[in-house]
């Protein structure tokens, strides 16, 4: 069973591996797979697996203490760091490789970088609907950041 909520509190010296939160192409045999099948995330007309990452510290000096979330594009090995900022919210597809980077030595072991990850599934309400992350409100949200090999692919 996968928890829909995950809390992180890394401190200096902790290590983490790259991972994905979920991938509808890799779901195990289940009632979900019986109904929706296995499919690439971001497929039109199919539920889209996304995660909402929220940085929780009241104060965080990212330049001094570090602690980013690091995203990896496996085909190109390109990485992109999102630095923690109090209240920052990152919406990402669950099939994107990422890792927690522990705060650096200046943060010390007594200053964890707190975050909460909420795993969501966006369900289409119409056949063939594009489950874009702006939810039909383009212009109110920043354009998505496309990294590495994703620059060469159409955005479903």
Coordinates of C-alpha atoms in Angstrom, one line a residue, residues 31-141:
X31 CA -8.8 -3.4 -9.5
X32 CA -7.2 -0.1 -10.6
X33 CA -5.3 -2.0 -13.4
X34 CA -8.5 -3.9 -14.3
X35 CA -10.4 -0.6 -14.8
X36 CA -7.8 1.8 -16.2
X37 CA -5.1 -0.6 -17.5
X38 CA -1.4 0.4 -17.6
X39 CA -0.6 3.5 -19.6
X40 CA 2.0 6.3 -19.8
X41 CA 1.4 9.1 -17.3
X42 CA 0.0 12.3 -19.0
X43 CA -2.0 10.2 -21.5
X44 CA -5.1 12.1 -22.7
X45 CA -8.3 10.7 -21.2
X46 CA -6.5 8.8 -18.5
X47 CA -6.0 9.7 -14.8
X48 CA -2.7 11.6 -14.2
X49 CA -0.5 10.8 -11.3
X50 CA 0.9 14.0 -9.7
X51 CA 2.6 14.9 -6.4
X52 CA 2.3 18.1 -4.5
X53 CA 5.5 18.9 -2.5
X54 CA 5.3 21.6 0.2
X55 CA 8.3 23.0 2.0
X56 CA 7.3 23.5 5.7
X57 CA 10.1 25.3 7.5
X58 CA 9.2 28.8 8.8
X59 CA 12.7 29.9 7.9
X60 CA 15.2 28.4 5.5
X61 CA 18.3 30.0 4.1
X62 CA 18.7 27.8 0.9
X63 CA 22.0 29.4 -0.1
X64 CA 23.6 28.7 3.3
X65 CA 21.9 25.4 4.3
X66 CA 21.1 23.8 0.9
X67 CA 18.7 20.9 1.0
X68 CA 17.1 21.0 -2.5
X69 CA 14.9 18.5 -4.1
X70 CA 17.0 17.2 -7.1
X71 CA 15.3 16.1 -10.3
X72 CA 17.1 13.7 -12.7
X73 CA 16.4 13.1 -16.4
X74 CA 17.8 9.5 -16.8
X75 CA 18.4 9.6 -20.6
X76 CA 20.5 12.8 -20.4
X77 CA 21.7 12.6 -16.8
X78 CA 20.7 16.3 -16.6
X79 CA 19.8 17.4 -13.0
X80 CA 17.7 20.3 -11.8
X81 CA 17.6 21.5 -8.2
X82 CA 14.5 23.1 -6.6
X83 CA 15.7 25.0 -3.5
X84 CA 13.5 24.9 -0.4
X85 CA 11.7 28.1 0.4
X86 CA 9.1 28.5 3.2
X87 CA 5.7 27.7 1.8
X88 CA 7.0 26.8 -1.7
X89 CA 4.8 24.3 -3.5
X90 CA 6.1 22.1 -6.3
X91 CA 3.6 20.2 -8.4
X92 CA 5.3 17.3 -10.3
X93 CA 4.4 14.2 -12.2
X94 CA 4.9 11.1 -10.0
X95 CA 6.9 9.3 -12.7
X96 CA 9.8 11.9 -12.6
X97 CA 13.0 10.7 -10.9
X98 CA 13.9 12.8 -7.9
X99 CA 15.7 12.7 -4.6
X100 CA 16.0 14.6 -1.3
X101 CA 19.4 16.2 -0.9
X102 CA 20.2 16.6 2.8
X103 CA 21.0 20.0 4.2
X104 CA 24.7 20.8 4.2
X105 CA 27.1 21.1 7.2
X106 CA 26.1 24.8 7.9
X107 CA 22.6 23.7 8.6
X108 CA 23.9 21.2 11.2
X109 CA 22.1 18.0 12.4
X110 CA 19.7 20.0 14.6
X111 CA 18.1 21.8 11.6
X112 CA 16.0 19.5 9.5
X113 CA 14.5 20.6 6.2
X114 CA 10.8 19.7 6.6
X115 CA 8.5 18.9 3.7
X116 CA 5.3 17.1 3.0
X117 CA 4.4 15.2 -0.2
X118 CA 0.8 14.7 -1.1
X119 CA 0.2 12.1 -3.8
X120 CA -2.8 12.8 -6.0
X121 CA -4.5 11.3 -9.0
X122 CA -6.3 13.8 -11.4
X123 CA -9.3 12.1 -13.0
X124 CA -10.7 13.2 -16.4
X125 CA -14.4 14.2 -16.5
X126 CA -14.6 13.9 -20.3
X127 CA -13.4 11.3 -22.8
X128 CA -10.0 12.3 -24.2
X129 CA -9.6 15.1 -21.7
X130 CA -6.0 16.5 -21.3
X131 CA -5.2 16.5 -17.6
X132 CA -2.9 19.5 -17.7
X133 CA -1.7 20.7 -14.4
X134 CA -3.2 24.2 -14.9
X135 CA -6.6 22.6 -14.7
X136 CA -7.9 24.9 -17.4
X137 CA -6.5 28.0 -15.8
X138 CA -3.5 28.7 -18.0
X139 CA -2.0 32.1 -17.2
X140 CA -2.7 31.8 -13.5
X141 CA 0.1 29.3 -13.1

